[in-house]
């Protein structure tokens, strides 16, 4: 999974819908965070993909394995990896786990897919708690 894989990987079936929902929910205050793979070219491929597929995010992304470094009050991580979600929460942020066949919320998936409404509902609940000072 080097440069070519990441540079030309297809959107997930609900990726654009989920991003649009998160942009509405968070009033455009969305930053992409992606972890690099251990394969050569993964970072350059991911950057190329972002610049081509999401040009508005070409200066609104971070690449690194320590997503929890961005955690804090009022910060929310939407991620598909259990450990990232757990670390983000343990560092003072809120997090929503995107159901995927490889994580603890796999029971929410349907044939390897997920309903973006689950993620948006969880994110809305978290935003409500943040706004109430919880």
Short mmCIF file of C-alpha atoms in Angstrom, two decimals:
data_model
loop_
_atom_site.label_atom_id
_atom_site.label_comp_id
_atom_site.label_asym_id
_atom_site.label_seq_id
_atom_site.Cartn_x
_atom_site.Cartn_y
_atom_site.Cartn_z
CA UNK A 1 0.00 0.00 0.00
CA UNK A 2 2.45 2.60 -1.25
CA UNK A 3 2.10 5.85 -3.14
CA UNK A 4 -0.01 4.53 -6.03
CA UNK A 5 -2.50 2.82 -3.75
CA UNK A 6 -3.14 5.87 -1.56
CA UNK A 7 -2.99 8.42 -4.37
CA UNK A 8 -5.75 6.67 -6.31
CA UNK A 9 -7.81 4.88 -3.68
CA UNK A 10 -11.55 5.28 -4.32
CA UNK A 11 -13.88 7.13 -1.96
CA UNK A 12 -15.89 4.86 0.31
CA UNK A 13 -19.57 4.60 -0.61
CA UNK A 14 -20.57 7.08 2.09
CA UNK A 15 -17.34 9.09 2.44
CA UNK A 16 -18.51 12.26 0.73
CA UNK A 17 -21.87 12.13 2.52
CA UNK A 18 -20.18 11.69 5.90
CA UNK A 19 -17.73 14.55 5.29
CA UNK A 20 -20.53 16.88 4.18
CA UNK A 21 -22.52 16.00 7.31
CA UNK A 22 -19.54 16.63 9.56
CA UNK A 23 -18.84 19.96 7.85
CA UNK A 24 -22.45 21.04 8.53
CA UNK A 25 -22.35 19.76 12.10
CA UNK A 26 -19.03 21.42 12.92
CA UNK A 27 -19.70 24.59 10.88
CA UNK A 28 -16.77 23.94 8.55
CA UNK A 29 -14.27 23.53 11.38
CA UNK A 30 -13.01 20.20 10.07
CA UNK A 31 -9.37 19.16 9.71
CA UNK A 32 -8.28 15.88 8.15
CA UNK A 33 -5.92 13.69 10.17
CA UNK A 34 -4.38 10.57 8.71
CA UNK A 35 -1.83 8.12 10.02
CA UNK A 36 0.98 7.04 7.73
CA UNK A 37 1.43 3.38 6.89
CA UNK A 38 4.81 1.73 7.25
CA UNK A 39 5.10 1.47 3.47
CA UNK A 40 7.18 3.81 1.36
CA UNK A 41 5.07 6.38 -0.44
CA UNK A 42 2.01 6.20 1.78
CA UNK A 43 2.39 9.79 2.98
CA UNK A 44 3.02 11.26 -0.47
CA UNK A 45 0.12 9.22 -1.87
CA UNK A 46 -2.26 10.41 0.83
CA UNK A 47 -1.21 14.04 0.30
CA UNK A 48 -1.71 13.70 -3.46
CA UNK A 49 -5.18 12.21 -2.89
CA UNK A 50 -6.19 15.04 -0.55
CA UNK A 51 -4.98 17.70 -2.99
CA UNK A 52 -6.85 16.12 -5.91
CA UNK A 53 -10.05 14.95 -4.20
CA UNK A 54 -10.40 17.64 -1.52
CA UNK A 55 -8.56 20.77 -2.68
CA UNK A 56 -10.25 22.85 0.03
CA UNK A 57 -8.35 20.70 2.54
CA UNK A 58 -4.95 21.02 0.86
CA UNK A 59 -3.83 23.22 3.79
CA UNK A 60 -6.15 21.69 6.42
CA UNK A 61 -4.66 18.28 7.15
CA UNK A 62 -2.12 16.56 9.39
CA UNK A 63 -0.23 13.35 8.73
CA UNK A 64 1.04 11.53 11.79
CA UNK A 65 0.41 8.57 14.05
CA UNK A 66 -0.24 10.64 17.20
CA UNK A 67 -3.73 11.98 16.60
CA UNK A 68 -4.16 12.31 20.37
CA UNK A 69 -1.69 15.23 20.27
CA UNK A 70 -4.59 17.34 18.91
CA UNK A 71 -6.95 16.32 21.74
CA UNK A 72 -8.36 18.83 24.17
CA UNK A 73 -11.55 20.49 25.34
CA UNK A 74 -13.95 21.05 22.47
CA UNK A 75 -11.98 18.81 20.10
CA UNK A 76 -13.66 15.79 18.47
CA UNK A 77 -11.99 12.95 16.58
CA UNK A 78 -13.95 10.83 14.11
CA UNK A 79 -11.87 7.69 13.47
CA UNK A 80 -12.14 4.01 12.54
CA UNK A 81 -9.33 2.74 14.77
CA UNK A 82 -10.16 1.80 18.38
CA UNK A 83 -6.73 2.78 19.74
CA UNK A 84 -6.87 6.27 18.18
CA UNK A 85 -10.29 6.88 19.73
CA UNK A 86 -9.19 5.60 23.14
CA UNK A 87 -5.98 7.69 23.13
CA UNK A 88 -7.82 10.83 22.00
CA UNK A 89 -10.32 10.44 24.83
CA UNK A 90 -7.59 9.75 27.39
CA UNK A 91 -5.93 13.04 26.36
CA UNK A 92 -9.03 15.15 27.00
CA UNK A 93 -10.85 15.05 23.66
CA UNK A 94 -14.14 13.53 22.58
CA UNK A 95 -14.22 10.83 19.93
CA UNK A 96 -16.60 8.87 17.74
CA UNK A 97 -15.64 5.44 16.45
CA UNK A 98 -16.67 4.89 12.83
CA UNK A 99 -18.05 1.35 12.63
CA UNK A 100 -15.83 -0.85 10.47
CA UNK A 101 -15.43 -4.64 10.24
CA UNK A 102 -12.06 -4.40 12.05
CA UNK A 103 -13.12 -2.48 15.19
CA UNK A 104 -15.28 -2.98 18.26
CA UNK A 105 -18.30 -1.34 16.61
CA UNK A 106 -18.32 -3.85 13.73
CA UNK A 107 -21.79 -4.99 14.85
CA UNK A 108 -23.10 -1.66 13.47
CA UNK A 109 -21.89 -2.52 9.97
CA UNK A 110 -23.99 -4.07 7.25
CA UNK A 111 -21.98 -6.25 4.87
CA UNK A 112 -18.85 -4.26 5.63
CA UNK A 113 -20.56 -0.90 5.20
CA UNK A 114 -21.94 1.49 7.79
CA UNK A 115 -24.73 3.99 8.11
CA UNK A 116 -23.23 7.50 8.36
CA UNK A 117 -26.22 8.51 10.49
CA UNK A 118 -24.76 6.49 13.39
CA UNK A 119 -21.58 8.54 13.23
CA UNK A 120 -23.41 11.84 12.78
CA UNK A 121 -25.78 11.06 15.66
CA UNK A 122 -22.83 10.26 17.95
CA UNK A 123 -21.04 13.41 16.80
CA UNK A 124 -24.19 15.51 17.38
CA UNK A 125 -24.49 14.08 20.90
CA UNK A 126 -20.84 14.95 21.62
CA UNK A 127 -21.22 18.47 20.23
CA UNK A 128 -24.32 18.95 22.39
CA UNK A 129 -22.38 17.84 25.47
CA UNK A 130 -19.51 20.21 24.62
CA UNK A 131 -21.93 23.10 24.12
CA UNK A 132 -23.57 22.35 27.49
CA UNK A 133 -20.14 22.31 29.14
CA UNK A 134 -20.32 18.60 29.96
#
